[in-house]
Coordinates of C-alpha atoms and ligand atoms in Angstrom, one line a residue:
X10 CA 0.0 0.0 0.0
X11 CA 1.3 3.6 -0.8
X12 CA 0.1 6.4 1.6
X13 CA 0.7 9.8 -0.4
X14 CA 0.8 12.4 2.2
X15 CA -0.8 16.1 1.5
X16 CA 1.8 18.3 0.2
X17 CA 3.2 20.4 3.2
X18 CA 1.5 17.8 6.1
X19 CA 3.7 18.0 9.2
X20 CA 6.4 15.4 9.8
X21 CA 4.6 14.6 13.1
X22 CA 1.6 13.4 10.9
X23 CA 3.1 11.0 8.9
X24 CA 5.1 9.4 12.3
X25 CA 1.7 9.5 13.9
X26 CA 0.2 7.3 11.1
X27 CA 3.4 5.1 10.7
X28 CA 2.9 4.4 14.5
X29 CA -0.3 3.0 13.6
X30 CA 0.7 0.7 11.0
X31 CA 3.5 -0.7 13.5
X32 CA 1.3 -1.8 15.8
X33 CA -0.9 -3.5 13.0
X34 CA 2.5 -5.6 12.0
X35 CA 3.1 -3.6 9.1
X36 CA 6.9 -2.0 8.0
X37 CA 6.1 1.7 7.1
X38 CA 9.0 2.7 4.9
X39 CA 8.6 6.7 4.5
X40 CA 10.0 9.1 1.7
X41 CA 10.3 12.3 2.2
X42 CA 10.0 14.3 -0.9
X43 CA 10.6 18.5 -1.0
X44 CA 7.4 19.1 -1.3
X45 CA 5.1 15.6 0.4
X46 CA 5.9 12.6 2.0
X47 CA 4.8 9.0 1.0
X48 CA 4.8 5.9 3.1
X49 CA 5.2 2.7 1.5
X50 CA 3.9 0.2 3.5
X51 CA 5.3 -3.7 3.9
X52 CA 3.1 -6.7 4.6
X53 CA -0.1 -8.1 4.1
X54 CA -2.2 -4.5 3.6
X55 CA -5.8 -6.8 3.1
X56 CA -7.0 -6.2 6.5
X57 CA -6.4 -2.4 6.6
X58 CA -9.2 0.2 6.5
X59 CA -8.6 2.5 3.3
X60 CA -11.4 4.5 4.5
X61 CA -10.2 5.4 8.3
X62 CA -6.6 6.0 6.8
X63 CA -7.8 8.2 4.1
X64 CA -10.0 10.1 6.4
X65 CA -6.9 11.5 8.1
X66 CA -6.8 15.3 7.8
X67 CA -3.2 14.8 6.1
X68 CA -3.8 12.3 4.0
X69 CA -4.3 12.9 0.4
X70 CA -4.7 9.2 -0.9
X71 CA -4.6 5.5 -0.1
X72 CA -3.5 2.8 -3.0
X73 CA -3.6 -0.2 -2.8
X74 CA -0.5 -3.0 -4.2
X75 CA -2.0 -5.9 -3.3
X76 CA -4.9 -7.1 -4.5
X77 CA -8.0 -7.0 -1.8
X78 CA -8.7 -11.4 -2.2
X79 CA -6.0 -14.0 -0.9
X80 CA -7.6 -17.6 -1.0
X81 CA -8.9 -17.1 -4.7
X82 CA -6.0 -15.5 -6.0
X83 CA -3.3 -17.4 -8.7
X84 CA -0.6 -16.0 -5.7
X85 CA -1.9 -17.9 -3.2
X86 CA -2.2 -21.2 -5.2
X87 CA -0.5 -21.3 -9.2
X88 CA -2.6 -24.7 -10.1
X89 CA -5.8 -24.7 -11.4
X90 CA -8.5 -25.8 -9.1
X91 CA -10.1 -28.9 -10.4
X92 CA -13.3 -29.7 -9.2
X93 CA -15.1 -33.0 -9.7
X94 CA -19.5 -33.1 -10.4
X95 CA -20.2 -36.6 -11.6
X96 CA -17.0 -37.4 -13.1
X97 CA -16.5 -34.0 -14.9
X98 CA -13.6 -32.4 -13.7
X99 CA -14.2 -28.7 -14.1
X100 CA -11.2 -26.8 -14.3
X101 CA -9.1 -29.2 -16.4
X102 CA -8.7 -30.2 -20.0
X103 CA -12.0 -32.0 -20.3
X104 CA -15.2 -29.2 -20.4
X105 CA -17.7 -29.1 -18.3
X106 CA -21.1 -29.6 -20.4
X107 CA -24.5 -28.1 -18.2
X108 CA -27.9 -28.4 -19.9
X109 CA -31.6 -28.0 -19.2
X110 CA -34.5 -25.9 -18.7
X111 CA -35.0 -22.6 -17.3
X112 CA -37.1 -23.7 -15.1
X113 CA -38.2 -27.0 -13.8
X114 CA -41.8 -27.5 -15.1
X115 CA -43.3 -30.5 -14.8
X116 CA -42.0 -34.4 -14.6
X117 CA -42.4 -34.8 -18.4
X118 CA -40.5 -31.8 -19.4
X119 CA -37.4 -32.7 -16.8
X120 CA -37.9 -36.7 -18.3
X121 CA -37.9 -35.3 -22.0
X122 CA -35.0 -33.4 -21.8
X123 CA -33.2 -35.5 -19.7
X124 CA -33.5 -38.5 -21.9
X125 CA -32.4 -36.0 -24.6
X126 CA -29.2 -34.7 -22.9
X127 CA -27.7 -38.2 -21.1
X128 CA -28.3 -39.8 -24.8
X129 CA -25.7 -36.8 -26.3
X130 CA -23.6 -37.6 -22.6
X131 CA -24.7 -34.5 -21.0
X132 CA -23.7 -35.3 -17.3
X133 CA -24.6 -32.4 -15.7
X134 CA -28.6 -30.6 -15.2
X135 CA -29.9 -27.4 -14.9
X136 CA -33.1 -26.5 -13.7
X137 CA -34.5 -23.8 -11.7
X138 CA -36.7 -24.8 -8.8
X139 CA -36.9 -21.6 -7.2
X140 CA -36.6 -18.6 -9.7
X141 CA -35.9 -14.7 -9.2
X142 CA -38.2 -13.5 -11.0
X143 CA -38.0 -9.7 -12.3
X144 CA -41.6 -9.4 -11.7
X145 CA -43.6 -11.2 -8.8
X146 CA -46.5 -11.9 -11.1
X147 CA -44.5 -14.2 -13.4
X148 CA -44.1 -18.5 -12.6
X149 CA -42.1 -18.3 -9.5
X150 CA -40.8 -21.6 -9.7
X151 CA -42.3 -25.4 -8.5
X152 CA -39.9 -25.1 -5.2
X153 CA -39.3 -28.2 -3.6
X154 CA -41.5 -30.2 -5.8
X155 CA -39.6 -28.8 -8.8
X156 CA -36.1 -30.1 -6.7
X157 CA -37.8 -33.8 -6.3
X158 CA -38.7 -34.0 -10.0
X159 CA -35.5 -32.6 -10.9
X160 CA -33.4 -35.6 -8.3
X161 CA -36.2 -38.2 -9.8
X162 CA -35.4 -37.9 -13.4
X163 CA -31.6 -36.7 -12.7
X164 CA -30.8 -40.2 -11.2
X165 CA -33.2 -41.9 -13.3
X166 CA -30.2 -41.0 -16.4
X167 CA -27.1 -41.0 -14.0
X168 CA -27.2 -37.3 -14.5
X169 CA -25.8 -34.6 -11.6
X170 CA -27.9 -31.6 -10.6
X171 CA -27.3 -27.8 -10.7
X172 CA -30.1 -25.5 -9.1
X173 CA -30.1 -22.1 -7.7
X174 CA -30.8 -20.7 -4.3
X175 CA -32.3 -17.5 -4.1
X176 CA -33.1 -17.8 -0.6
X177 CA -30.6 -18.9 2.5
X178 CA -33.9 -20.5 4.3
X179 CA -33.9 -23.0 1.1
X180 CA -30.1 -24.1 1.6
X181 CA -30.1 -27.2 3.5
X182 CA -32.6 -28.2 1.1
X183 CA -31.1 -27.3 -2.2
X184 CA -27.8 -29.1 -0.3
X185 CA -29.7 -32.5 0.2
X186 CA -31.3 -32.5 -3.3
X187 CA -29.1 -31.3 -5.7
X188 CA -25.2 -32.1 -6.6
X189 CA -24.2 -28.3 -7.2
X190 CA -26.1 -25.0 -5.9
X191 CA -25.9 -21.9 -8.1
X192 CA -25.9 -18.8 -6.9
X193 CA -27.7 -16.5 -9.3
X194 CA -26.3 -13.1 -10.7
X195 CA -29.3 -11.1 -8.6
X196 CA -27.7 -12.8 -5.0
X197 CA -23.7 -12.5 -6.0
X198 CA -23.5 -10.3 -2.9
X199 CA -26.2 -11.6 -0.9
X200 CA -23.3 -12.1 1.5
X201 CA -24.7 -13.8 4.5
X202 CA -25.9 -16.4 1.8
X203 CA -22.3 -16.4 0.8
X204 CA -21.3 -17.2 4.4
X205 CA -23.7 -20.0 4.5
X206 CA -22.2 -21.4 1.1
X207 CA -18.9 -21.3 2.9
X208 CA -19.9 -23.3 5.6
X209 CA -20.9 -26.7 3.3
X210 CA -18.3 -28.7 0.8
X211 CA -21.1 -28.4 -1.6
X212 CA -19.9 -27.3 -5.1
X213 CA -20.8 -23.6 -5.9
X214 CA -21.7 -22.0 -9.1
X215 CA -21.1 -18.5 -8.7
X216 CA -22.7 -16.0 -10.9
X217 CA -21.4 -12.5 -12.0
X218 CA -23.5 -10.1 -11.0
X219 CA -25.5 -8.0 -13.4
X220 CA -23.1 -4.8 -12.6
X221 CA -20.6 -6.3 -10.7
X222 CA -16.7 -5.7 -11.8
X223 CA -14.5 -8.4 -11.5
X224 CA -13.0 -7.3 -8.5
X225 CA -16.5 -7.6 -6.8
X226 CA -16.7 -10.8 -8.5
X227 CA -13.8 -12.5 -7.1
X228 CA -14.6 -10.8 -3.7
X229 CA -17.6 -13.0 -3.7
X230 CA -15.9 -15.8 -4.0
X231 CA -13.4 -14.9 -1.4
X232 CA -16.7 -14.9 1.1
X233 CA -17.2 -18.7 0.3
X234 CA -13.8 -20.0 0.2
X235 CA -13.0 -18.2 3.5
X236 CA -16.2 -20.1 5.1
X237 CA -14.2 -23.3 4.3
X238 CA -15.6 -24.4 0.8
X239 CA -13.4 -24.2 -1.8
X240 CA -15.3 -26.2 -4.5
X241 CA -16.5 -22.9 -6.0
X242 CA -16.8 -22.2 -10.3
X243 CA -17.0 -19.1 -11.7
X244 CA -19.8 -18.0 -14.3
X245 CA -19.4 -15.0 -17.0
X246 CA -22.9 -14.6 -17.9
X247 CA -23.0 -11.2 -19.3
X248 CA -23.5 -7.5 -17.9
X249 CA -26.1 -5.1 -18.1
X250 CA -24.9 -2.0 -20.5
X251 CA -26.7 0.3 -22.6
X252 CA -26.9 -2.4 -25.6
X253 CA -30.7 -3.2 -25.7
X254 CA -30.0 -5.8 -28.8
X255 CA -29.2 -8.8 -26.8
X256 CA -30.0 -9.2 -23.3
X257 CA -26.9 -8.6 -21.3
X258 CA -23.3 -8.1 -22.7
X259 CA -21.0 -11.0 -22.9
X260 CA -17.9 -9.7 -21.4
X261 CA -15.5 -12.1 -22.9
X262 CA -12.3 -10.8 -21.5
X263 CA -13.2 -11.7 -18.3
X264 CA -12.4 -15.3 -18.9
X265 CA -9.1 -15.2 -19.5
X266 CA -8.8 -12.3 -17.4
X267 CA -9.9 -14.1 -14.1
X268 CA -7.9 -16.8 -15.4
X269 CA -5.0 -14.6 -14.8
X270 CA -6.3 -13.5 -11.5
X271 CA -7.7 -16.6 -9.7
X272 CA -6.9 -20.3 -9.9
X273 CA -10.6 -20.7 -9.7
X274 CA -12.4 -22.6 -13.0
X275 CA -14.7 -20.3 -15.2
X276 CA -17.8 -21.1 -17.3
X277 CA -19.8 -19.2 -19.4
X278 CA -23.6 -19.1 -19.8
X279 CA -24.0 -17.8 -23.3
X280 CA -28.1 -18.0 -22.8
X281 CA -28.5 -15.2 -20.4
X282 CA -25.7 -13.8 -21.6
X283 CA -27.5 -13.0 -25.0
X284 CA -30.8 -14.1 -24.5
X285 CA -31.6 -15.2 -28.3
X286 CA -31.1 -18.3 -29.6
X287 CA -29.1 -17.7 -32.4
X288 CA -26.5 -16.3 -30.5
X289 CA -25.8 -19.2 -28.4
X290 CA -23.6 -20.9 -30.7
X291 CA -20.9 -18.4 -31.9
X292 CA -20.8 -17.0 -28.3
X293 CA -20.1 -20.5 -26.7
X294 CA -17.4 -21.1 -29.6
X295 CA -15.8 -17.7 -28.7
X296 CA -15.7 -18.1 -24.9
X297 CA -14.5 -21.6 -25.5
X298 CA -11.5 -20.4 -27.7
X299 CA -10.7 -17.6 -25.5
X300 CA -10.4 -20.1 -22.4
X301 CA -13.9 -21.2 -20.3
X302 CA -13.8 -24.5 -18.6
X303 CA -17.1 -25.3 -20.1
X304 CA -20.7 -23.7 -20.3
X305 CA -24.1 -24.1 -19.0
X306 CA -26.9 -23.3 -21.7
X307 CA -30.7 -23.4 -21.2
X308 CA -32.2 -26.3 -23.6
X309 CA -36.2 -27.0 -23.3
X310 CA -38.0 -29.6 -25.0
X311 CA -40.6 -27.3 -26.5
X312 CA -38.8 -23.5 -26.1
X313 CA -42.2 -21.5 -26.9
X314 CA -44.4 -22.7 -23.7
X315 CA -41.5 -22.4 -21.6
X316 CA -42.8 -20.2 -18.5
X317 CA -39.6 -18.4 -17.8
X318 CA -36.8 -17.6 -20.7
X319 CA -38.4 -18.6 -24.1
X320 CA -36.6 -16.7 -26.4
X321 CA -33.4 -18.3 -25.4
X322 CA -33.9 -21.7 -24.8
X323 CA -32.6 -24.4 -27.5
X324 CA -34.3 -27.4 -28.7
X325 CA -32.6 -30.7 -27.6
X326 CA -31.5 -31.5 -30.9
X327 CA -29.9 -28.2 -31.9
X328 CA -28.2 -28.1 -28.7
X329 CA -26.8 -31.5 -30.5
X330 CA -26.3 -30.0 -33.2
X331 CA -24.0 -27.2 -31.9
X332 CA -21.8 -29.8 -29.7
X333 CA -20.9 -31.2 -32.9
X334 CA -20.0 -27.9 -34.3
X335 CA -18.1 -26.7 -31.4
X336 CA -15.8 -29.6 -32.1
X337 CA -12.9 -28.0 -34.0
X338 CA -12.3 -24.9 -31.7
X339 CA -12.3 -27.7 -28.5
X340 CA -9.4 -29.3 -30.5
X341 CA -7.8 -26.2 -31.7
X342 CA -7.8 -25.5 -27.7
X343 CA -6.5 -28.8 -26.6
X344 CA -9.6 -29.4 -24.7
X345 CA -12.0 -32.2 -24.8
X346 CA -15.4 -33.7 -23.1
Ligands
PEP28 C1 -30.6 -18.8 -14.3 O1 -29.5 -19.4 -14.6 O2 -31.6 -19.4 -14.3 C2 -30.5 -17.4 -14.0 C3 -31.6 -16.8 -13.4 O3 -29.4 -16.8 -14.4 P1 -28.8 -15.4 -13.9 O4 -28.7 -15.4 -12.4 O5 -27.4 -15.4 -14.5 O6 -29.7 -14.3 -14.5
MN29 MN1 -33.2 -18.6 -17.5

């Protein structure tokens, strides 16, 4: 951390703020310049308050060196962190494949699908059981009925479950029923749900929130690995902006970019991310080429009666379709499924 002292601030009120950071365990290294002084500062700066040092009279500004998160950060660990769901280890060479509905509808649509997917060796399910909904007039979700029919048909095709938590009174549920729990872009920092993530070895798909930066991003997954749980992928699935053409913005730098930051494994989900069909495939090919550990698209047996997300849900067999064309960039990549 740098301290840049206000030009002219007394001598005294540099020492006074060095004393400080001493007894914090920190080395305060001071220059004194003609005209201001500056305090480098030594040692782990994560725990210090930027705010109470800045709001020192003779202070002009606090910057920070280090980077704010320890446990997800490449620093702290150089390998990739591999996590296993069903045999798919997420994070290495071999991509990580997630498919269903929206929304869990009924027992037919989760069988229909289902038999659709494991047949193409899908091994991992989406399915919404409880949905944030923008409005509160719109299907809300079967609940736990939705989680039961989702387990059912799930172990009915040897498949592993992914399902979202929108509320921490749902967890132990969610926890007993399903194989992953997603965390949706609207509750990236719900942070006593976080907490409560931390505290299981569940695996934990983390979604970027719908304006958070990467730093906030990261700092999110911070919260759950610093509970305890470490099992925790990351998921680009697009920002707002002012583009009203597609439904969010896919923010495809982020991939390799938290690839640089975090040893953490990153998906994409190229359906919210666009929120039109046709989209789906060239964005999936580009975030594969540029680096994801795999993706999680939305894939409903009959896409026009969905009740949440109709526009960008694919029909089993062009979801088919497109794993057979995404073939050539998961070679050129040196990845496989
Ligand atoms: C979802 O995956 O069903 C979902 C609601 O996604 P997001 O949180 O990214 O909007
Ligand atoms: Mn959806």
């Amino acid at each position: 951390m740098i301290i840049v002292m206000k030009a002219g601030a007394a001598q005294s009120e540099a020492i006074k703020i060095m004393e400080e950071l001493k007894e914090k365990g920190l080395q305060p290294v001071p220059l004194y310049g003609v005209e201001r002084t500056v305090i480098a500062v030594i040692g782990d700066e994560r725990d210090l308050n930027v705010g109470h040092l800045e709001s020192f009279p003779s202070v002009e500004k606090v910057m920070r060196v280090l980077q704010p998160f320890k446990l997800v950060s490449r620093e702290t660990q150089k390998e990739p962190t591999v996590i296993n769901v069903n045999g798919i280890k997420i994070g290495s060479k071999q991509l990580a494949a997630i498919a269903g509905p929206c929304s869990v509808e009924s027992e037919e649509q989760m069988e229909n699908v289902a038999a659709a997917l494991s047949k193409m060796g899908i091994k991992i399910l989406r399915g919404g059981a409880f949905k944030p909904r923008t409005g509160p007039y719109a299907f809300q979700g079967l609940g736990s009925e939705g989680l039961d029919i989702m387990r059912r048909v799930a172990d009915k095709y040897g498949m592993a479950t992914v399902t979202e938590v929108v509320d921490i009174r749902d967890l132990d549920e969610i926890a007993r029923k399903s194989d992953m729990i997603q965390v949706g872009a609207r509750n990236m920092q719900n942070f006593e749900l976080l907490k409560e993530l931390g505290a299981i070895q569940k695996p934990v798909l983390l979604k970027r929130g719908l304006s958070a930066t990467v730093e906030e991003f990261l700092l999110a997954a911070e919260y759950i690995l610093s509970g305890g749980n470490p099992n925790v992928i990351l998921c680009e699935r697009g920002i707002r902006t002012f583009e009203k053409d597609t439904r969010n913005t896919l923010a495809l730098a982020t991939i390799p970019l938290v690839k640089e930051m975090t040893h953490l494994p990153i998906i994409v989900d190229p359906s919210h991310a666009t929120g039109k069909r046709s989209l789906i495939e060239p964005m999936t090919k580009a975030a594969i080429a540029c680096g994801a550990d795999g993706f999680i698209i939305e894939v409903h047996p009959n896409p026009e009666q969905a009740l949440s997300d109709a526009s960008q849900q694919l029909l089993p067999e062009d979801f088919e379709q497109m794993m057979k064309n995404l073939m050539p960039i998961v070679k050129a990549v040196n990845r496989n499924f």
